Coordinates of C-alpha atoms in Angstrom, one line a residue:
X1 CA -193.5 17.8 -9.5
X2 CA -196.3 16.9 -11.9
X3 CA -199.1 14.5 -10.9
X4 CA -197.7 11.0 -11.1
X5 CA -199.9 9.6 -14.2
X6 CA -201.1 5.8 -12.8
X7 CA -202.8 3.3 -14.5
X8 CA -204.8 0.7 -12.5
X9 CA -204.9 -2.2 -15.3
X10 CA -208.0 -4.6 -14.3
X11 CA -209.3 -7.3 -16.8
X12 CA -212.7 -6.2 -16.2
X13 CA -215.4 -4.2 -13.8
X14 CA -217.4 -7.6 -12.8
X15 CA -218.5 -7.7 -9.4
X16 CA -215.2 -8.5 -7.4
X17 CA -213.5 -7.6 -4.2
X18 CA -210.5 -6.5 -6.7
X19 CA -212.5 -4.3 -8.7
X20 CA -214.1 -2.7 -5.6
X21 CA -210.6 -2.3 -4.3
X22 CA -209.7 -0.8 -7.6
X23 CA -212.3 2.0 -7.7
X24 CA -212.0 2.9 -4.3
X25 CA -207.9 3.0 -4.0
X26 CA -208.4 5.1 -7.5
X27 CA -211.1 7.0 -5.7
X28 CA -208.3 8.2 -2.5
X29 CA -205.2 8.7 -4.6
X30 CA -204.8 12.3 -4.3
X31 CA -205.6 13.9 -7.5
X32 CA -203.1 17.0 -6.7
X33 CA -200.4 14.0 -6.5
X34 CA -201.7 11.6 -9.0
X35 CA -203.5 11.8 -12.6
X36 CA -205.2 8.3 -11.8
X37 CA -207.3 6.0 -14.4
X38 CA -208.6 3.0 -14.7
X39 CA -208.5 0.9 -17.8
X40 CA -210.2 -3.0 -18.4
X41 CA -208.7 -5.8 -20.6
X42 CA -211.9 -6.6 -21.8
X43 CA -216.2 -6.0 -21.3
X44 CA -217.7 -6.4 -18.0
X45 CA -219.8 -3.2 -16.6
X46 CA -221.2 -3.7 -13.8
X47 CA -219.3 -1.5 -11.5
X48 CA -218.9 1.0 -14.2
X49 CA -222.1 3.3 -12.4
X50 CA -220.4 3.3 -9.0
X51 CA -216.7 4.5 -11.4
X52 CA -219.0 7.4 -12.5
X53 CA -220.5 8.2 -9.4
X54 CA -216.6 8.4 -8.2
X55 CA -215.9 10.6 -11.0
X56 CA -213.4 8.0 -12.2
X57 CA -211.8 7.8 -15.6
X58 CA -212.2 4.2 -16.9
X59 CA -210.8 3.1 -20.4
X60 CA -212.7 -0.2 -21.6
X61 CA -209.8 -1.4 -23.8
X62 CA -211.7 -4.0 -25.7
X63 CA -215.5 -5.4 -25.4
X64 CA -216.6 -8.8 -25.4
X65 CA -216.3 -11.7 -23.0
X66 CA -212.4 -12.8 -23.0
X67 CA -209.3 -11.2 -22.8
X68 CA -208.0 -11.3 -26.8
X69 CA -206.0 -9.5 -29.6
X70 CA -207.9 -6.6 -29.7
X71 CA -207.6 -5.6 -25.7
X72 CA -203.6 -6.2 -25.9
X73 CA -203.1 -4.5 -28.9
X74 CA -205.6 -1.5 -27.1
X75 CA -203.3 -1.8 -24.4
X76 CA -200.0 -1.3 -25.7
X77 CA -201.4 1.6 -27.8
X78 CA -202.6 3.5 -24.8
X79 CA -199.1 2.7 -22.8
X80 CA -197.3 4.2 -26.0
X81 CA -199.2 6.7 -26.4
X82 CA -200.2 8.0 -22.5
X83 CA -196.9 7.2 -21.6
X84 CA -198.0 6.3 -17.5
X85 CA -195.4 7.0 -14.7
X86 CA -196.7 3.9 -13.4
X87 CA -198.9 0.7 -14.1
X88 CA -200.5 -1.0 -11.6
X89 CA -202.2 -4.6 -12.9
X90 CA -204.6 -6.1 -10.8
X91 CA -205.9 -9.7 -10.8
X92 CA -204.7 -12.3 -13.2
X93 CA -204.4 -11.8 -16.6
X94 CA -203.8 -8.2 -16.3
X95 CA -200.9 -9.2 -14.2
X96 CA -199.0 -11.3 -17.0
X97 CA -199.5 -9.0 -19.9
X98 CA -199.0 -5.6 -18.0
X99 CA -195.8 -6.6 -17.0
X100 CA -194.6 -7.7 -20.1
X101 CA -196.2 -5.0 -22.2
X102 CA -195.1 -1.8 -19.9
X103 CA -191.3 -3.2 -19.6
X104 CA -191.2 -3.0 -23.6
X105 CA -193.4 -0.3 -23.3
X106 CA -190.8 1.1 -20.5
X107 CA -193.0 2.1 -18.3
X108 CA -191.1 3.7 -15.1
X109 CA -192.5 1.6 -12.9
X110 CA -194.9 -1.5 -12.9
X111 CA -195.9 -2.6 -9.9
X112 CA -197.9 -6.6 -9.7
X113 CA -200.2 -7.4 -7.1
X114 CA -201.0 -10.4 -5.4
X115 CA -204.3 -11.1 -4.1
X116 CA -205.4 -14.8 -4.4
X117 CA -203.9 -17.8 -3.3
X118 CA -203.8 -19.0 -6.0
X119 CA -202.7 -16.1 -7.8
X120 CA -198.8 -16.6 -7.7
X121 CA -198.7 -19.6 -9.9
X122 CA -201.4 -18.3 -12.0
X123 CA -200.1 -15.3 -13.1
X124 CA -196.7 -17.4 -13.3
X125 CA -195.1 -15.7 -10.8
X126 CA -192.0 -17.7 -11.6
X127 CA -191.5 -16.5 -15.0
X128 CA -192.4 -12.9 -15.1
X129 CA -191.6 -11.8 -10.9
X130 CA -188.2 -10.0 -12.1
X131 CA -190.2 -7.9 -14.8
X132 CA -191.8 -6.5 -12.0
X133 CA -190.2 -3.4 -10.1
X134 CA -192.3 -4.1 -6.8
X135 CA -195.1 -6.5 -5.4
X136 CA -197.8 -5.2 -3.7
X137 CA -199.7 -8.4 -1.8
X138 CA -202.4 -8.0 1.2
X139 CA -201.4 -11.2 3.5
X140 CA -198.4 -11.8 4.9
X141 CA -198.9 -15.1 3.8
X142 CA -198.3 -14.2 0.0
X143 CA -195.4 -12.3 1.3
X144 CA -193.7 -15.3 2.7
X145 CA -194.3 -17.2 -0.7
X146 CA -193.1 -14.4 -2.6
X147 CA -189.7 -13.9 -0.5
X148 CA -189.3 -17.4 0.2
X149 CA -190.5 -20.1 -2.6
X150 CA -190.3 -17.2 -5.4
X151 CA -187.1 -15.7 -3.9
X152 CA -188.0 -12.2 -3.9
X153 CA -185.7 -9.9 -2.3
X154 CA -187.6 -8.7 0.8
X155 CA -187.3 -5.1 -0.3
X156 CA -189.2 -5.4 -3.4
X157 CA -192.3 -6.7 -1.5
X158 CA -195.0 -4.7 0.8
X159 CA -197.8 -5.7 2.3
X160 CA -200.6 -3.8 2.4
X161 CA -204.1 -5.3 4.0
X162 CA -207.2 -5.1 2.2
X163 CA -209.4 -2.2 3.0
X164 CA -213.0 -1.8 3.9
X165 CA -214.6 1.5 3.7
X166 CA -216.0 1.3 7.5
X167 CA -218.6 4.4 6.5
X168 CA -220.5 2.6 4.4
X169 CA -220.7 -0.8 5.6
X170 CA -221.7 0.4 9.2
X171 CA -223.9 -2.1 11.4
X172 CA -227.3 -2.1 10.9
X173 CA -229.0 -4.6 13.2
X174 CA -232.1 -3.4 12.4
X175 CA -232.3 -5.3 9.5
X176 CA -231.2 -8.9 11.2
X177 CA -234.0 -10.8 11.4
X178 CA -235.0 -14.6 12.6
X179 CA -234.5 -17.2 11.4
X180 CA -230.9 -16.9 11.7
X181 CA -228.9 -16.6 8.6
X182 CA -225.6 -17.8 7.6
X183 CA -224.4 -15.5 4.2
X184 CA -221.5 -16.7 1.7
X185 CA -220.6 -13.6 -1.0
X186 CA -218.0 -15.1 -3.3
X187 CA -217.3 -16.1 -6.8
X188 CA -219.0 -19.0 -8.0
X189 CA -215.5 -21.1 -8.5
X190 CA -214.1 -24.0 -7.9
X191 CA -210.8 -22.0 -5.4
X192 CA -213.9 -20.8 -3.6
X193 CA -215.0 -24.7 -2.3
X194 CA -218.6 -23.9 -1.7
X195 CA -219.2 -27.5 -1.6
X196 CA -217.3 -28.0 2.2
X197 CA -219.7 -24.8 2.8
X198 CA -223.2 -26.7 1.8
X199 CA -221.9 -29.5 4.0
X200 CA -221.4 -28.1 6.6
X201 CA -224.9 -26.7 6.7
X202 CA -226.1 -30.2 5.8
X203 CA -224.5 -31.3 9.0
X204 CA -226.1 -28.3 11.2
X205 CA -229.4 -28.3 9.7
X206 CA -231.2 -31.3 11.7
X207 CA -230.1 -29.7 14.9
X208 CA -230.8 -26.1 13.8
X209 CA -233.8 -26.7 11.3
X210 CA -234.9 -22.7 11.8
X211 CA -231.0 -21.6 10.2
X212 CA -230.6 -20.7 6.5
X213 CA -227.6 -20.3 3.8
X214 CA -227.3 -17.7 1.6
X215 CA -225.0 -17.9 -1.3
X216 CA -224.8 -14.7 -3.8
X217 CA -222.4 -14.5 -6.4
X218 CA -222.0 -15.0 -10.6
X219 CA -220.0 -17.6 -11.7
X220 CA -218.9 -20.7 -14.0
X221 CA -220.3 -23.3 -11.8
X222 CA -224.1 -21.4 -10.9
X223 CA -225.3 -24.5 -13.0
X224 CA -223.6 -27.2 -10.8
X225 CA -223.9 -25.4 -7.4
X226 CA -228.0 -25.1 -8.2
X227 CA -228.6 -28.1 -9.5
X228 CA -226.1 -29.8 -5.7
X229 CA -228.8 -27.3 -3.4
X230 CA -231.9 -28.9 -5.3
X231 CA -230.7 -32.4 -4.7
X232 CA -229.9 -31.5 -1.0
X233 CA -231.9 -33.2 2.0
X234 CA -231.1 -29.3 3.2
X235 CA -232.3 -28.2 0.3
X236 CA -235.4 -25.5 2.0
X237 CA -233.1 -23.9 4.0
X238 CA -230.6 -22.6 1.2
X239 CA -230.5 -20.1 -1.7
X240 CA -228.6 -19.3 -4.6
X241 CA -229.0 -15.5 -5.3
X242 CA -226.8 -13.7 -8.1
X243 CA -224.2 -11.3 -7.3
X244 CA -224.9 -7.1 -6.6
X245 CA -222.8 -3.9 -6.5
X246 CA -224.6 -3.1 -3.0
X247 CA -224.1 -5.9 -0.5
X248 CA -224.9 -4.3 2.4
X249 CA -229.1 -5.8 2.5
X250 CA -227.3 -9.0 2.6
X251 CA -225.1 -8.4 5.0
X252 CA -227.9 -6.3 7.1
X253 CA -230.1 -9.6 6.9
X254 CA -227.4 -12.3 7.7
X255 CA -226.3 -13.6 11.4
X256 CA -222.7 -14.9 10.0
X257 CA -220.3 -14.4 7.1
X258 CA -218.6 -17.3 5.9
X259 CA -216.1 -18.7 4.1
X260 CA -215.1 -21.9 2.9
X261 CA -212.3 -21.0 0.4
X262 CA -209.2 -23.3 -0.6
X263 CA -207.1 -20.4 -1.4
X264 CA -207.5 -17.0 -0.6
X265 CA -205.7 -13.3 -0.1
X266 CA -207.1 -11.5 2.2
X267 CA -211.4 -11.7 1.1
X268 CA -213.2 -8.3 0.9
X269 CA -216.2 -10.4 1.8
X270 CA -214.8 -11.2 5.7
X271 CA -213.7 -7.4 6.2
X272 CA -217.3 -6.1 5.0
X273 CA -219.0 -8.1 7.1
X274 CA -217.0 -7.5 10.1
X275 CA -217.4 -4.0 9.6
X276 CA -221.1 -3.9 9.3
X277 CA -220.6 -5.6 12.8
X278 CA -221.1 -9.5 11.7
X279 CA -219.2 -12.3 13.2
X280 CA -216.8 -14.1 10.9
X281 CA -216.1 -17.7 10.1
X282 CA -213.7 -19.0 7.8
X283 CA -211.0 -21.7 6.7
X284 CA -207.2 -21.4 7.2
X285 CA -206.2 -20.2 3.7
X286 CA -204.2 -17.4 3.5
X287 CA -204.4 -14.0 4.5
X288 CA -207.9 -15.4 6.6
X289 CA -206.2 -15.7 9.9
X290 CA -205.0 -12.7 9.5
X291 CA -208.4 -10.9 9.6
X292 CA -210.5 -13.2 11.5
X293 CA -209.1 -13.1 15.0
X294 CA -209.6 -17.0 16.1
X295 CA -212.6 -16.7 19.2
X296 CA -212.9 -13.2 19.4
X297 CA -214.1 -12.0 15.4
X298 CA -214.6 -14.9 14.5
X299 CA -213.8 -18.5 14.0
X300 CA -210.9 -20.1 11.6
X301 CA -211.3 -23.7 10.7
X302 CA -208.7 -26.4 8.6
X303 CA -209.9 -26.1 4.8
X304 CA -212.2 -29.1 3.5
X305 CA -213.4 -29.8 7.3
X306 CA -216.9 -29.5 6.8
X307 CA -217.5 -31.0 10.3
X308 CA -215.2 -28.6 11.8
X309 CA -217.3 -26.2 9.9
X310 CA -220.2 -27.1 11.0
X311 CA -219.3 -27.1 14.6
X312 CA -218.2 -22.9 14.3
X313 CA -221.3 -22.1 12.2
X314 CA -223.5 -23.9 14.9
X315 CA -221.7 -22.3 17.8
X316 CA -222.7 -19.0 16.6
X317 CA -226.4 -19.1 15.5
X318 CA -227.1 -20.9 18.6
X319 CA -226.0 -17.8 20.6
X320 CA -227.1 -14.4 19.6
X321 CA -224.9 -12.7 22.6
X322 CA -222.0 -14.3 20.9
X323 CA -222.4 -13.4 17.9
X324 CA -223.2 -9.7 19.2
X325 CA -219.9 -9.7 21.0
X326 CA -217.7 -10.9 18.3
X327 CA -219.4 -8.6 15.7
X328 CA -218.7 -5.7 17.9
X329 CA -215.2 -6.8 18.3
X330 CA -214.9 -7.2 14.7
X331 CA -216.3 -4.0 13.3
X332 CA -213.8 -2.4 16.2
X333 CA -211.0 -4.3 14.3
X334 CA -212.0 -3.1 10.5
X335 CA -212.1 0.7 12.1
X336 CA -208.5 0.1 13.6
X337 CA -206.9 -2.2 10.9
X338 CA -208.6 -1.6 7.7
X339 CA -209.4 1.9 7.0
X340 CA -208.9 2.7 3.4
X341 CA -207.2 5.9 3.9
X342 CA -204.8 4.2 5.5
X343 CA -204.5 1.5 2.5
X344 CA -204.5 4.5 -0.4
X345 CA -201.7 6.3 1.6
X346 CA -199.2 3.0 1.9
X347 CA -200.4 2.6 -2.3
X348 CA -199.4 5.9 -2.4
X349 CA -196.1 5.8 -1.0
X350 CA -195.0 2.8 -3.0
X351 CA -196.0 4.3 -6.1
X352 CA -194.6 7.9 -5.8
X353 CA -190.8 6.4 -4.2
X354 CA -190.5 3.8 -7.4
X355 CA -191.3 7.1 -9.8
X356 CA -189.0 9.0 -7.8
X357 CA -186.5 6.8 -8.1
X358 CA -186.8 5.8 -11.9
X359 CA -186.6 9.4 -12.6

């Protein structure tokens, strides 16, 4: 058979854990088995170097800032004319108007993908789930939603974890240095609660005076989240840095990863740093417990409970042997669980048995 022509639709190549994922499951699919691209709703570049470096072909749609006329039109244009064996739309938008587009564009087989927490009712999972052939989600968590509140037959669903790539986020505790460092790598969004997360270290920070907190990321509140460190009584212990394509100095320099999410998949963010040997903590959203394992990666607290929090952050930077012995444990965990050969294979087995079976 010929290669299977797949299209990974993405809104855009910001800095994301989805866009990672995107380059590097397009990176694995076997090219003898797959004729893979990758094609954006809209601008956004900055992972485009790391797509060349991969040798990837990525289709930018449509520039500017928003998803509009010009991208959709782009879109249904390249469908018609590429004629893919099979669309795969990642994060939100793309997930609402790849579906509907490649059905009337009659793709063989569109697959969705779920993500986020909060992805399900954004990309209105209740409307458009049956003009998917198959979800693809990475918690069992969004599993259970999908199958149970969105009444997904079981069948049509598969799970497949998020994937680190453990060779090149290895451990590098040369590069840890005191003061001890708690590091938070996310979006700057309100699903992302980094409010329960400055907290926290508010609490800690008279006991621990020598700790610090790192946030890195882009986002729509960078003005709000500044402006709340400035006005802290914590305020010289913590720093708002922007988001990077290369993580790993961060992660080299932290002590912790954290998380303080409302909603969440299964983060890229926990699994990196775990795999670069760093203990975990993070609240009970989704497909978290499912990578931190409660007292031996890691610590999983209720969402919102900054004191709880606090109490798992403090725990940790007050004992380096702890934090050695769950980092160990957890890069153990991303070389067992997580490897993204393993990830592209299961992609690629969902994808070739739907365009086996169209055909």
């Amino acid at each position: 058979m010929r290669p299977v022509k797949t299209v990974l639709l993405l809104q855009d190549l910001h800095l994301g854990g989805t866009q990672r994922h995107a380059l590097e499951l397009a990176k694995r699919l076997d090219p003898e088995h797959f004729h893979t691209e990758i094609w954006t709703l809209m601008g956004g570049e900055a992972f485009l170097p790391k797509a060349r470096e991969y040798g990837l072909t990525v289709r930018m749609l449509a520039g500017g800032g928003a998803v509009g006329p010009a991208g959709l039109w782009s879109l249904w244009r390249g469908l018609t004319r590429f004629r893919p064996d099979a669309l795969m739309a990642l994060t939100v938008v793309p997930n609402i108007w790849g579906r509907v587009l490649g059905r009337l564009a009659r793709v063989p087989a569109v697959v969705a993908n779920c993500r986020g927490g909060d992805d399900l009712w954004r990309q209105h999972e209740g409307l458009l789930k049956n003009l998917a052939h198959h979800h693809i989600c990475n918690a069992r968590a969004l599993e259970a939603a999908l199958t149970g509140h969105y009444r997904l037959p079981p069948e049509r669903v598969d799970v497949i974890p998020t994937g680190v790539d453990t060779d090149f986020f290895l451990p590098a505790p040369q590069l840890r240095q005191e003061p001890p460092m708690i590091l938070c790598l996310a979006r700057l969004a309100p699903v992302k609660d980094h409010e329960t997360l400055i907290r926290a270290f508010e609490i800690l920070h008279p006991g621990l005076p020598q700790a610090r907190l790192r946030l890195v990321g882009d986002g729509e509140l960078r003005e709000k989240l500044a402006a709340r460190i400035a006005a802290s009584p914590a305020a010289a212990g913590m720093e708002l840095l922007p988001g990077v394509s290369d993580p790993r100095p961060h992660y080299g320099a932290a002590s912790v990863v954290a998380l303080s999410s409302a909603n969440e998949g299964m983060p890229n963010v926990l699994l990196e740093g775990m795999s670069m040997g760093l203990p975990a903590v993070g609240t009970d959203v989704g497909g978290v417990g499912e990578v931190i394992r409660h007292g031996r990666t890691g610590f999983v607290v209720p969402k919102g409970d900054s004191e709880a929090l606090a109490g798992a952050l403090s725990t940790l930077l007050a004992d380096a042997e702890l934090r050695e012995r769950m980092g160990g444990e957890g890069r153990r965990t991303a070389l067992a669980e997580h490897s993204l050969q393993s990830v592209a294979r299961r992609h690629a087995a969902v994808i070739e048995g739907l365009v086996r079976a169209r055909r």
